[in-house]
mmCIF file of C-alpha atoms in Angstrom:
data_model
loop_
_atom_site.group_PDB
_atom_site.id
_atom_site.type_symbol
_atom_site.label_atom_id
_atom_site.label_comp_id
_atom_site.label_asym_id
_atom_site.label_seq_id
_atom_site.Cartn_x
_atom_site.Cartn_y
_atom_site.Cartn_z
ATOM 1 C CA MET A 246 109.705 200.605 36.471
ATOM 2 C CA LYS A 247 107.078 197.931 37.095
ATOM 3 C CA ASN A 248 104.558 198.265 39.864
ATOM 4 C CA LYS A 249 104.586 195.224 42.122
ATOM 5 C CA THR A 250 101.233 194.236 43.588
ATOM 6 C CA SER A 251 100.988 191.661 46.351
ATOM 7 C CA SER A 252 98.031 189.328 46.517
ATOM 8 C CA LEU A 253 96.879 187.832 49.810
ATOM 9 C CA PRO A 254 96.204 184.098 49.913
ATOM 10 C CA GLY A 255 92.629 183.351 49.229
ATOM 11 C CA GLU A 256 91.922 186.874 48.050
ATOM 12 C CA GLY A 257 89.014 186.915 45.654
ATOM 13 C CA GLU A 258 87.789 183.492 46.761
ATOM 14 C CA ALA A 259 84.267 183.030 48.151
ATOM 15 C CA GLN A 260 84.200 182.702 51.956
ATOM 16 C CA PRO A 261 82.357 179.590 53.237
ATOM 17 C CA SER A 262 78.963 180.321 54.695
ATOM 18 C CA ARG A 263 78.571 180.047 58.452
ATOM 19 C CA CYS A 264 74.853 179.503 58.261
ATOM 20 C CA PRO A 265 73.602 176.143 59.603
ATOM 21 C CA ASP A 266 72.558 173.523 57.102
ATOM 22 C CA ASN A 267 69.035 173.677 55.851
ATOM 23 C CA SER A 268 67.928 170.602 57.770
ATOM 24 C CA ALA A 269 65.016 170.044 60.125
ATOM 25 C CA PHE A 270 67.335 169.477 63.078
ATOM 26 C CA LYS A 271 69.634 172.483 62.619
ATOM 27 C CA GLN A 272 66.807 174.792 61.574
ATOM 28 C CA GLN A 273 64.638 173.641 64.507
ATOM 29 C CA ARG A 274 61.788 172.366 62.418
ATOM 30 C CA LEU A 275 61.479 168.991 64.156
ATOM 31 C CA PRO A 276 57.989 168.010 65.253
ATOM 32 C CA ALA A 277 57.452 168.786 68.932
ATOM 33 C CA TRP A 278 54.709 168.572 71.509
ATOM 34 C CA LYS A 279 53.974 171.747 73.398
ATOM 35 C CA PRO A 280 51.545 171.271 76.269
ATOM 36 C CA GLN A 281 48.739 173.762 76.588
ATOM 37 C CA LEU A 282 48.601 174.793 80.238
ATOM 38 C CA THR A 283 44.911 175.263 80.877
ATOM 39 C CA ILE A 284 43.494 175.890 84.325
ATOM 40 C CA ALA A 285 41.969 172.414 84.390
ATOM 41 C CA SER A 286 45.252 170.635 83.584
ATOM 42 C CA VAL A 287 47.273 172.686 86.074
ATOM 43 C CA LEU A 288 44.836 172.210 88.947
ATOM 44 C CA SER A 289 44.418 168.502 88.280
ATOM 45 C CA CYS A 290 48.205 168.102 88.277
ATOM 46 C CA PHE A 291 48.558 169.867 91.650
ATOM 47 C CA PHE A 292 45.676 168.021 93.319
ATOM 48 C CA LEU A 293 46.682 164.591 91.969
ATOM 49 C CA THR A 294 50.269 165.137 93.106
ATOM 50 C CA GLY A 295 49.079 166.234 96.536
ATOM 51 C CA ALA A 296 46.762 163.250 96.901
ATOM 52 C CA PHE A 297 49.508 160.833 95.856
ATOM 53 C CA CYS A 298 52.098 162.305 98.252
ATOM 54 C CA LEU A 299 49.641 162.417 101.139
ATOM 55 C CA THR A 300 48.640 158.783 100.593
ATOM 56 C CA VAL A 301 52.236 157.573 100.414
ATOM 57 C CA GLY A 302 53.206 159.719 103.405
ATOM 58 C CA VAL A 303 50.421 158.318 105.600
ATOM 59 C CA CYS A 304 51.400 154.750 104.650
ATOM 60 C CA LEU A 305 55.073 155.388 105.427
ATOM 61 C CA VAL A 306 54.351 157.050 108.785
ATOM 62 C CA LEU A 307 51.994 154.265 109.862
ATOM 63 C CA SER A 308 54.557 151.684 108.760
ATOM 64 C CA ALA A 309 57.369 153.389 110.702
ATOM 65 C CA ASN A 310 55.195 153.636 113.821
ATOM 66 C CA SER A 311 54.504 149.890 113.705
ATOM 67 C CA VAL A 312 58.201 149.102 114.242
ATOM 68 C CA ARG A 313 58.993 147.719 117.691
ATOM 69 C CA GLU A 314 62.108 149.323 119.092
ATOM 70 C CA ILE A 315 63.891 149.685 122.411
ATOM 71 C CA GLN A 316 66.908 151.939 122.912
ATOM 72 C CA VAL A 317 69.315 151.731 125.858
ATOM 73 C CA ASP A 318 71.862 154.466 126.597
ATOM 74 C CA TYR A 319 74.877 153.006 128.391
ATOM 75 C CA SER A 320 77.150 156.068 128.381
ATOM 76 C CA ASP A 321 76.543 156.936 132.052
ATOM 77 C CA LYS A 322 76.009 153.386 133.284
ATOM 78 C CA CYS A 323 79.511 152.476 132.132
ATOM 79 C CA SER A 324 81.128 155.671 133.432
ATOM 80 C CA ASP A 325 83.918 153.817 135.272
ATOM 81 C CA CYS A 326 85.018 152.131 132.076
ATOM 82 C CA SER A 327 84.721 155.422 130.236
ATOM 83 C CA LYS A 328 87.154 157.096 132.645
ATOM 84 C CA LEU A 329 89.564 154.184 132.232
ATOM 85 C CA ARG A 330 89.481 154.473 128.448
ATOM 86 C CA GLU A 331 90.158 158.211 128.478
ATOM 87 C CA ASN A 332 93.755 157.409 129.405
ATOM 88 C CA SER A 333 95.344 155.967 126.266
ATOM 89 C CA SER A 334 97.944 154.113 128.325
ATOM 90 C CA ASN A 335 95.174 151.753 129.514
ATOM 91 C CA TRP A 336 94.484 150.447 126.008
ATOM 92 C CA ASN A 337 95.395 146.860 126.983
ATOM 93 C CA LYS A 338 93.236 146.766 130.150
ATOM 94 C CA GLU A 339 89.813 145.178 129.882
ATOM 95 C CA CYS A 340 86.730 146.782 131.361
ATOM 96 C CA HIS A 341 83.231 145.306 131.488
ATOM 97 C CA CYS A 342 79.874 146.689 132.517
ATOM 98 C CA SER A 343 76.276 145.466 132.523
ATOM 99 C CA VAL A 344 73.015 147.221 131.711
ATOM 100 C CA ASN A 345 69.643 145.711 132.676
ATOM 101 C CA PHE A 346 66.360 146.403 130.931
ATOM 102 C CA THR A 347 62.915 144.855 130.612
ATOM 103 C CA LEU A 348 60.769 143.966 127.625
ATOM 104 C CA LYS A 349 57.123 144.367 128.616
ATOM 105 C CA GLU A 350 55.872 142.686 125.436
ATOM 106 C CA ASP A 351 57.228 140.113 123.028
ATOM 107 C CA ILE A 352 59.146 141.379 120.015
ATOM 108 C CA LEU A 353 58.114 138.974 117.299
ATOM 109 C CA GLY A 354 59.875 138.368 113.999
ATOM 110 C CA ASP A 355 63.395 139.282 112.972
ATOM 111 C CA VAL A 356 65.166 141.420 115.559
ATOM 112 C CA PHE A 357 68.202 143.551 114.725
ATOM 113 C CA MET A 358 70.750 144.950 117.162
ATOM 114 C CA TYR A 359 72.338 148.327 116.372
ATOM 115 C CA TYR A 360 74.923 150.444 118.114
ATOM 116 C CA GLY A 361 74.262 154.171 118.034
ATOM 117 C CA LEU A 362 76.670 157.080 118.364
ATOM 118 C CA GLN A 363 75.743 160.669 119.109
ATOM 119 C CA ASN A 364 77.860 163.768 118.342
ATOM 120 C CA PHE A 365 80.373 161.744 116.301
ATOM 121 C CA TYR A 366 81.040 163.622 113.043
ATOM 122 C CA GLN A 367 81.988 161.242 110.262
ATOM 123 C CA ASN A 368 81.155 163.809 107.575
ATOM 124 C CA HIS A 369 84.341 165.844 108.034
ATOM 125 C CA ARG A 370 86.111 166.048 104.671
ATOM 126 C CA ARG A 371 89.564 164.996 105.876
ATOM 127 C CA TYR A 372 88.061 162.150 107.872
ATOM 128 C CA LYS A 373 86.069 160.835 104.905
ATOM 129 C CA MET A 374 89.105 160.931 102.623
ATOM 130 C CA SER A 375 91.430 159.256 105.136
ATOM 131 C CA ARG A 376 91.371 155.761 103.616
ATOM 132 C CA SER A 377 92.982 153.746 100.836
ATOM 133 C CA ASP A 378 90.456 151.941 98.665
ATOM 134 C CA ALA A 379 93.261 150.222 96.765
ATOM 135 C CA GLN A 380 94.582 148.775 100.022
ATOM 136 C CA LEU A 381 91.091 147.619 101.003
ATOM 137 C CA LEU A 382 90.928 145.730 97.704
ATOM 138 C CA GLY A 383 93.958 143.687 98.790
ATOM 139 C CA ARG A 384 96.426 145.383 96.457
ATOM 140 C CA ASN A 385 100.048 146.021 97.308
ATOM 141 C CA VAL A 386 100.157 149.811 97.285
ATOM 142 C CA ASN A 387 102.356 152.540 98.699
ATOM 143 C CA ILE A 388 100.039 154.018 101.306
ATOM 144 C CA GLN A 389 102.394 156.934 101.908
ATOM 145 C CA ARG A 390 101.001 158.401 98.685
ATOM 146 C CA SER A 391 97.424 157.970 99.859
ATOM 147 C CA TYR A 392 95.255 160.213 102.009
ATOM 148 C CA CYS A 393 95.748 158.036 105.106
ATOM 149 C CA ALA A 394 98.260 160.332 106.846
ATOM 150 C CA PRO A 395 98.885 160.597 109.746
ATOM 151 C CA PHE A 396 97.538 157.030 110.127
ATOM 152 C CA SER A 397 99.583 155.530 107.305
ATOM 153 C CA THR A 398 102.879 154.314 108.790
ATOM 154 C CA TYR A 399 104.595 154.168 112.157
ATOM 155 C CA ARG A 400 107.831 156.035 112.852
ATOM 156 C CA ASN A 401 109.894 152.969 111.979
ATOM 157 C CA GLY A 402 108.242 152.825 108.542
ATOM 158 C CA THR A 403 105.882 149.903 109.221
ATOM 159 C CA PRO A 404 102.665 150.447 107.250
ATOM 160 C CA MET A 405 99.310 150.267 109.005
ATOM 161 C CA ALA A 406 96.725 147.782 107.823
ATOM 162 C CA PRO A 407 94.149 149.132 107.380
ATOM 163 C CA CYS A 408 95.324 152.735 107.173
ATOM 164 C CA GLY A 409 93.427 155.959 107.659
ATOM 165 C CA ALA A 410 91.431 157.774 110.326
ATOM 166 C CA ILE A 411 88.172 155.935 109.561
ATOM 167 C CA ALA A 412 89.671 152.515 110.180
ATOM 168 C CA ASN A 413 91.634 153.715 113.211
ATOM 169 C CA SER A 414 88.449 154.998 114.904
ATOM 170 C CA MET A 415 86.455 151.793 114.341
ATOM 171 C CA PHE A 416 83.789 151.056 116.950
ATOM 172 C CA ASN A 417 85.133 148.149 119.002
ATOM 173 C CA ASP A 418 82.797 147.664 121.954
ATOM 174 C CA THR A 419 81.700 144.047 122.359
ATOM 175 C CA ILE A 420 78.003 143.690 123.231
ATOM 176 C CA ASP A 421 76.370 140.426 124.343
ATOM 177 C CA LEU A 422 72.698 139.962 125.185
ATOM 178 C CA PHE A 423 71.441 137.689 127.988
ATOM 179 C CA TYR A 424 67.893 136.623 128.851
ATOM 180 C CA ASN A 425 67.154 136.288 132.569
ATOM 181 C CA HIS A 426 64.518 133.560 132.759
ATOM 182 C CA ASN A 427 63.510 132.606 136.304
ATOM 183 C CA SER A 428 66.790 131.769 138.011
ATOM 184 C CA SER A 429 68.730 130.930 134.838
ATOM 185 C CA VAL A 430 70.669 133.231 132.518
ATOM 186 C CA ILE A 431 70.498 132.363 128.808
ATOM 187 C CA GLN A 432 72.736 133.987 126.231
ATOM 188 C CA VAL A 433 70.713 135.177 123.263
ATOM 189 C CA PRO A 434 72.161 133.739 120.020
ATOM 190 C CA LEU A 435 73.234 136.513 117.648
ATOM 191 C CA LEU A 436 74.545 136.426 114.085
ATOM 192 C CA LYS A 437 77.652 138.475 113.332
ATOM 193 C CA THR A 438 77.841 137.741 109.582
ATOM 194 C CA GLY A 439 75.498 138.493 106.717
ATOM 195 C CA ASN A 440 74.979 142.069 107.926
ATOM 196 C CA SER A 441 76.874 143.890 105.159
ATOM 197 C CA TRP A 442 75.885 144.510 101.549
ATOM 198 C CA TRP A 443 76.801 141.929 98.930
ATOM 199 C CA THR A 444 78.648 144.515 96.840
ATOM 200 C CA ASP A 445 80.805 145.490 99.816
ATOM 201 C CA LYS A 446 81.658 141.922 100.717
ATOM 202 C CA ASN A 447 82.448 140.808 97.167
ATOM 203 C CA VAL A 448 83.467 143.924 95.238
ATOM 204 C CA LYS A 449 84.747 146.786 97.407
ATOM 205 C CA PHE A 450 86.639 144.817 100.062
ATOM 206 C CA ARG A 451 89.038 141.925 99.502
ATOM 207 C CA ASN A 452 91.893 140.376 101.439
ATOM 208 C CA PRO A 453 95.404 140.104 99.980
ATOM 209 C CA GLU A 454 96.011 136.792 98.261
ATOM 210 C CA SER A 455 98.070 134.367 100.347
ATOM 211 C CA TYR A 456 97.847 130.882 101.772
ATOM 212 C CA ASN A 457 96.713 132.323 105.131
ATOM 213 C CA LEU A 458 95.763 135.733 106.478
ATOM 214 C CA SER A 459 98.625 136.135 108.914
ATOM 215 C CA SER A 460 101.157 135.806 106.090
ATOM 216 C CA ALA A 461 99.038 138.055 103.846
ATOM 217 C CA PHE A 462 99.403 140.889 106.349
ATOM 218 C CA ALA A 463 103.051 140.179 107.174
ATOM 219 C CA GLY A 464 105.111 143.351 107.429
ATOM 220 C CA THR A 465 102.131 145.465 108.526
ATOM 221 C CA ALA A 466 100.853 146.542 111.930
ATOM 222 C CA ARG A 467 97.439 147.249 113.404
ATOM 223 C CA PRO A 468 96.191 150.864 113.671
ATOM 224 C CA PRO A 469 97.180 152.624 116.931
ATOM 225 C CA TYR A 470 93.729 152.436 118.552
ATOM 226 C CA TRP A 471 93.114 148.785 117.700
ATOM 227 C CA GLN A 472 93.598 145.997 120.199
ATOM 228 C CA LYS A 473 93.918 143.234 117.586
ATOM 229 C CA PRO A 474 95.473 142.980 114.132
ATOM 230 C CA VAL A 475 93.090 142.997 111.216
ATOM 231 C CA TYR A 476 93.441 139.240 110.574
ATOM 232 C CA LEU A 477 92.191 138.456 114.120
ATOM 233 C CA LEU A 478 89.018 140.548 114.191
ATOM 234 C CA ASP A 479 86.925 137.391 114.409
ATOM 235 C CA GLU A 480 88.795 134.521 116.017
ATOM 236 C CA GLU A 481 85.785 132.193 115.711
ATOM 237 C CA ASP A 482 85.178 132.490 111.962
ATOM 238 C CA GLU A 483 88.163 132.658 109.610
ATOM 239 C CA ARG A 484 85.951 133.810 106.717
ATOM 240 C CA ASN A 485 84.962 136.894 108.713
ATOM 241 C CA ASN A 486 88.480 138.263 109.111
ATOM 242 C CA GLY A 487 90.657 140.860 107.498
ATOM 243 C CA TYR A 488 89.154 143.496 105.250
ATOM 244 C CA VAL A 489 85.999 141.407 104.695
ATOM 245 C CA ASN A 490 84.982 141.481 108.359
ATOM 246 C CA ASP A 491 81.344 142.578 108.551
ATOM 247 C CA ASP A 492 81.814 144.967 111.489
ATOM 248 C CA PHE A 493 84.732 146.636 109.721
ATOM 249 C CA ILE A 494 82.860 146.947 106.405
ATOM 250 C CA ILE A 495 79.822 148.516 108.075
ATOM 251 C CA TRP A 496 81.995 151.009 109.974
ATOM 252 C CA MET A 497 83.788 152.071 106.794
ATOM 253 C CA ARG A 498 80.415 153.172 105.357
ATOM 254 C CA VAL A 499 80.518 156.643 106.911
ATOM 255 C CA SER A 500 77.400 158.478 108.008
ATOM 256 C CA ALA A 501 76.240 161.879 106.776
ATOM 257 C CA PHE A 502 74.990 162.980 110.196
ATOM 258 C CA ALA A 503 76.546 163.305 113.646
ATOM 259 C CA THR A 504 73.955 160.992 115.220
ATOM 260 C CA PHE A 505 73.710 157.613 113.520
ATOM 261 C CA ARG A 506 73.314 153.905 114.089
ATOM 262 C CA ASN A 507 75.039 150.922 112.496
ATOM 263 C CA LEU A 508 73.873 147.339 112.313
ATOM 264 C CA TYR A 509 75.793 145.208 114.797
ATOM 265 C CA ARG A 510 74.046 141.821 115.129
ATOM 266 C CA ARG A 511 70.913 139.914 114.103
ATOM 267 C CA LEU A 512 68.877 137.583 116.251
ATOM 268 C CA ARG A 513 69.390 133.927 115.436
ATOM 269 C CA ARG A 514 65.880 132.531 115.639
ATOM 270 C CA VAL A 515 66.420 129.134 117.226
ATOM 271 C CA ARG A 516 64.988 127.273 120.224
ATOM 272 C CA ARG A 517 63.475 129.673 122.765
ATOM 273 C CA PHE A 518 63.980 132.619 120.402
ATOM 274 C CA ALA A 519 62.454 131.028 117.291
ATOM 275 C CA GLU A 520 59.558 133.518 117.295
ATOM 276 C CA GLY A 521 61.618 136.511 118.400
ATOM 277 C CA LEU A 522 62.482 137.969 121.786
ATOM 278 C CA PRO A 523 60.048 136.981 124.558
ATOM 279 C CA ALA A 524 58.996 139.479 127.194
ATOM 280 C CA GLY A 525 61.093 139.499 130.346
ATOM 281 C CA ASN A 526 64.296 140.795 131.871
ATOM 282 C CA TYR A 527 67.448 141.151 129.793
ATOM 283 C CA THR A 528 71.031 142.247 130.334
ATOM 284 C CA PHE A 529 73.571 143.812 128.008
ATOM 285 C CA ARG A 530 77.089 142.786 128.935
ATOM 286 C CA ILE A 531 79.494 145.208 127.343
ATOM 287 C CA SER A 532 83.240 145.103 126.936
ATOM 288 C CA TYR A 533 83.885 148.849 126.914
ATOM 289 C CA ASN A 534 86.629 149.958 124.497
ATOM 290 C CA PHE A 535 85.295 152.980 122.589
ATOM 291 C CA PRO A 536 85.633 156.275 124.535
ATOM 292 C CA VAL A 537 83.190 159.094 123.788
ATOM 293 C CA THR A 538 83.626 161.535 126.678
ATOM 294 C CA ARG A 539 86.193 163.791 125.008
ATOM 295 C CA PHE A 540 83.887 164.745 122.145
ATOM 296 C CA LYS A 541 80.787 164.808 124.428
ATOM 297 C CA GLY A 542 79.278 161.816 122.693
ATOM 298 C CA ARG A 543 76.743 159.219 123.755
ATOM 299 C CA LYS A 544 76.460 155.509 123.040
ATOM 300 C CA HIS A 545 73.306 153.454 122.637
ATOM 301 C CA VAL A 546 72.253 149.894 121.956
ATOM 302 C CA ILE A 547 69.074 149.540 119.923
ATOM 303 C CA LEU A 548 66.913 146.445 119.449
ATOM 304 C CA SER A 549 64.520 146.910 116.567
ATOM 305 C CA THR A 550 62.338 145.133 114.046
ATOM 306 C CA VAL A 551 61.928 146.143 110.401
ATOM 307 C CA VAL A 552 58.944 146.488 108.086
ATOM 308 C CA TRP A 553 58.524 146.766 104.327
ATOM 309 C CA SER A 554 59.618 150.439 104.423
ATOM 310 C CA GLY A 555 62.669 149.803 106.606
ATOM 311 C CA GLY A 556 63.311 150.665 110.228
ATOM 312 C CA SER A 557 61.842 153.199 112.616
ATOM 313 C CA ASN A 558 62.520 156.361 110.632
ATOM 314 C CA PRO A 559 59.483 158.574 109.882
ATOM 315 C CA PHE A 560 61.527 161.177 107.960
ATOM 316 C CA LEU A 561 60.545 159.958 104.483
ATOM 317 C CA GLY A 562 56.876 159.757 105.428
ATOM 318 C CA ILE A 563 56.943 163.264 106.897
ATOM 319 C CA ALA A 564 58.668 164.550 103.759
ATOM 320 C CA TYR A 565 55.876 163.075 101.610
ATOM 321 C CA LEU A 566 53.222 164.592 103.890
ATOM 322 C CA VAL A 567 54.813 168.038 103.699
ATOM 323 C CA SER A 568 55.134 167.820 99.907
ATOM 324 C CA GLY A 569 51.550 166.636 99.517
ATOM 325 C CA THR A 570 50.230 169.381 101.792
ATOM 326 C CA ALA A 571 52.208 172.025 99.902
ATOM 327 C CA ALA A 572 50.928 170.799 96.522
ATOM 328 C CA THR A 573 47.318 170.714 97.753
ATOM 329 C CA LEU A 574 47.520 174.205 99.261
ATOM 330 C CA ALA A 575 49.094 175.515 96.063
ATOM 331 C CA GLY A 576 46.172 174.034 94.132
ATOM 332 C CA PHE A 577 43.636 175.836 96.361
ATOM 333 C CA VAL A 578 45.566 179.125 96.078
ATOM 334 C CA ILE A 579 45.657 178.874 92.272
ATOM 335 C CA THR A 580 41.933 178.063 92.268
ATOM 336 C CA GLY A 581 41.167 181.148 94.375
ATOM 337 C CA ILE A 582 43.273 183.393 92.158
ATOM 338 C CA HIS A 583 41.607 182.006 89.027
ATOM 339 C CA LEU A 584 38.080 182.544 90.375
ATOM 340 C CA LYS A 585 38.915 186.073 91.485
ATOM 341 C CA LEU A 586 40.390 187.032 88.104
ATOM 342 C CA ARG A 587 37.521 185.430 86.217
ATOM 343 C CA LYS A 588 34.995 187.341 88.306
ATOM 344 C CA LYS A 589 36.839 190.587 87.681
ATOM 345 C CA LYS A 590 37.034 189.845 83.939
ATOM 346 C CA THR A 591 33.289 189.169 83.802
ATOM 347 C CA TYR A 592 32.594 192.441 85.619
ATOM 348 C CA PHE A 593 34.623 194.502 83.143
ATOM 349 C CA GLN A 594 32.992 192.738 80.169
ATOM 350 C CA LYS A 595 29.550 193.756 81.465
ATOM 351 C CA GLN A 596 30.718 197.338 81.776
#
């Protein structure tokens, strides 16, 4: 009787080596530069960093303080209109109010008008996601599959254009500025276009292709809180309508904080206002449409100039000052520790 022996596949064969190849890269023999951290190099790094941050911080703070700005809160001064707007059934009723203020000095140069909101949280996750970027690009999409709900379609199935909570809550107060000169009232010329970024106007937002806007948005309806359809946002300028409307584009750029401001208008420097806004008495005439009482919010109008570092925001300058101070103090602490240890080392060597 023959003994049967079974042989496993590969038995007796040499197993491949799992060692890395003998190359400079895999064996970590590449030339490298390893800095030698001496006390002189470390201290110079800390002090140079501190000096740089302190210098930049002082320049930024001085630049921000040189901005001319005036801020007017009209939440309480338009309280009657606010009460009217709290009732949603009054959405089609107009309400106007006026706010007077005085410029004691001329505001020279380019002047920008902002609207400011306080206690309005745009950073909520569901709020930020409630939009359809494909729809805003002018594409024919099924918005029921988007994140726009519950502001996607009406009960009869008519889609909203634009859809989503961000678009539905768009700031829609109308603010006009008047200059009271002697016995005459002059409307200050303001520019409503050219306020958005080029990438937004030409890349992120586009209208549906059609021979006119009304037919492009046929079969859609305005959001519930809007008073006009999207193709009539600017009845004076056809190029500033639909999804490429500057006010709409700026609103769709949500803020990270509960208190924020958005650019609304720019001063058109012509005739009496060629140099800026002269000193005198002014009036904001506001068509009040945006209620803020329910979420305990406030509304402001801001007139401001800009400098090379931007608007009146000292945060970046203060951040540089804090960083520079921290780096400088760390340098002095390290210096003290080094001197103390060196003195102790010298004492023990003498012993």
